[in-house]
């Protein structure tokens, strides 16, 4: 169908754009106001530091954003659209839909329900 073709084309364009984002050019892309930005590391500590950084409406370093996106794309390319989860009897789960870029809304959800677990 036409919609399927459009979706495949968008996926291909995203892959090409990511592939062209070379780490060699990252220092040239840094914004002067991103100094002090948390250094990327796929850890819960980095995520919490990033939330605090963003809560102050500061801009993260382009290299940090690039590495974060590349890891996310790699992770999600292996994940299915539907996943099975187990919630302990005494546990709870909060499902968050598309926030349309409303980062402050996500912060409010985390404040009310707690940060995602490390698991």
PDB file of C-alpha atoms in Angstrom, residues 41-94:
ATOM      1  CA  UNK A  41      26.551   6.940  29.388  1.00  0.00           C
ATOM      2  CA  UNK A  42      23.675   4.423  29.218  1.00  0.00           C
ATOM      3  CA  UNK A  43      23.096   4.378  32.974  1.00  0.00           C
ATOM      4  CA  UNK A  44      20.267   5.375  35.322  1.00  0.00           C
ATOM      5  CA  UNK A  45      22.608   7.969  36.866  1.00  0.00           C
ATOM      6  CA  UNK A  46      23.113   9.640  33.483  1.00  0.00           C
ATOM      7  CA  UNK A  47      19.353   9.667  32.893  1.00  0.00           C
ATOM      8  CA  UNK A  48      18.734  11.377  36.234  1.00  0.00           C
ATOM      9  CA  UNK A  49      21.504  13.913  35.569  1.00  0.00           C
ATOM     10  CA  UNK A  50      20.053  14.575  32.121  1.00  0.00           C
ATOM     11  CA  UNK A  51      16.585  15.142  33.575  1.00  0.00           C
ATOM     12  CA  UNK A  52      17.982  17.698  36.027  1.00  0.00           C
ATOM     13  CA  UNK A  53      19.965  19.368  33.230  1.00  0.00           C
ATOM     14  CA  UNK A  54      16.879  19.598  31.013  1.00  0.00           C
ATOM     15  CA  UNK A  55      14.659  20.699  33.896  1.00  0.00           C
ATOM     16  CA  UNK A  56      16.802  23.837  34.012  1.00  0.00           C
ATOM     17  CA  UNK A  57      16.014  24.329  30.298  1.00  0.00           C
ATOM     18  CA  UNK A  58      19.680  23.923  29.393  1.00  0.00           C
ATOM     19  CA  UNK A  59      20.743  22.556  26.019  1.00  0.00           C
ATOM     20  CA  UNK A  60      22.584  19.238  25.978  1.00  0.00           C
ATOM     21  CA  UNK A  61      25.716  18.810  23.915  1.00  0.00           C
ATOM     22  CA  UNK A  62      25.039  17.725  20.324  1.00  0.00           C
ATOM     23  CA  UNK A  63      27.412  14.786  20.711  1.00  0.00           C
ATOM     24  CA  UNK A  64      25.446  13.640  23.767  1.00  0.00           C
ATOM     25  CA  UNK A  65      22.147  13.895  21.884  1.00  0.00           C
ATOM     26  CA  UNK A  66      23.609  12.055  18.887  1.00  0.00           C
ATOM     27  CA  UNK A  67      24.971   9.188  20.981  1.00  0.00           C
ATOM     28  CA  UNK A  68      21.693   8.936  22.888  1.00  0.00           C
ATOM     29  CA  UNK A  69      19.672   8.748  19.662  1.00  0.00           C
ATOM     30  CA  UNK A  70      22.040   6.196  18.086  1.00  0.00           C
ATOM     31  CA  UNK A  71      21.794   3.925  21.136  1.00  0.00           C
ATOM     32  CA  UNK A  72      18.009   4.326  21.250  1.00  0.00           C
ATOM     33  CA  UNK A  73      17.610   3.482  17.559  1.00  0.00           C
ATOM     34  CA  UNK A  74      19.832   0.429  17.995  1.00  0.00           C
ATOM     35  CA  UNK A  75      17.865  -0.717  21.039  1.00  0.00           C
ATOM     36  CA  UNK A  76      14.456  -0.150  19.480  1.00  0.00           C
ATOM     37  CA  UNK A  77      15.391  -1.833  16.192  1.00  0.00           C
ATOM     38  CA  UNK A  78      15.523  -5.125  18.121  1.00  0.00           C
ATOM     39  CA  UNK A  79      12.354  -4.551  20.135  1.00  0.00           C
ATOM     40  CA  UNK A  80       8.923  -5.579  19.022  1.00  0.00           C
ATOM     41  CA  UNK A  81       5.950  -3.255  18.837  1.00  0.00           C
ATOM     42  CA  UNK A  82       4.242  -5.210  21.611  1.00  0.00           C
ATOM     43  CA  UNK A  83       6.084  -6.539  24.638  1.00  0.00           C
ATOM     44  CA  UNK A  84       4.992  -8.773  27.484  1.00  0.00           C
ATOM     45  CA  UNK A  85       5.756  -7.493  30.949  1.00  0.00           C
ATOM     46  CA  UNK A  86       5.292  -8.870  34.434  1.00  0.00           C
ATOM     47  CA  UNK A  87       4.198  -6.582  37.214  1.00  0.00           C
ATOM     48  CA  UNK A  88       4.700  -7.880  40.746  1.00  0.00           C
ATOM     49  CA  UNK A  89       1.523  -8.318  42.793  1.00  0.00           C
ATOM     50  CA  UNK A  90       2.527  -5.412  45.018  1.00  0.00           C
ATOM     51  CA  UNK A  91       3.838  -3.354  42.078  1.00  0.00           C
ATOM     52  CA  UNK A  92       2.329  -0.874  39.685  1.00  0.00           C
ATOM     53  CA  UNK A  93       2.836   0.308  36.149  1.00  0.00           C
ATOM     54  CA  UNK A  94       2.362   3.674  34.496  1.00  0.00           C
TER      55      UNK A  94
END
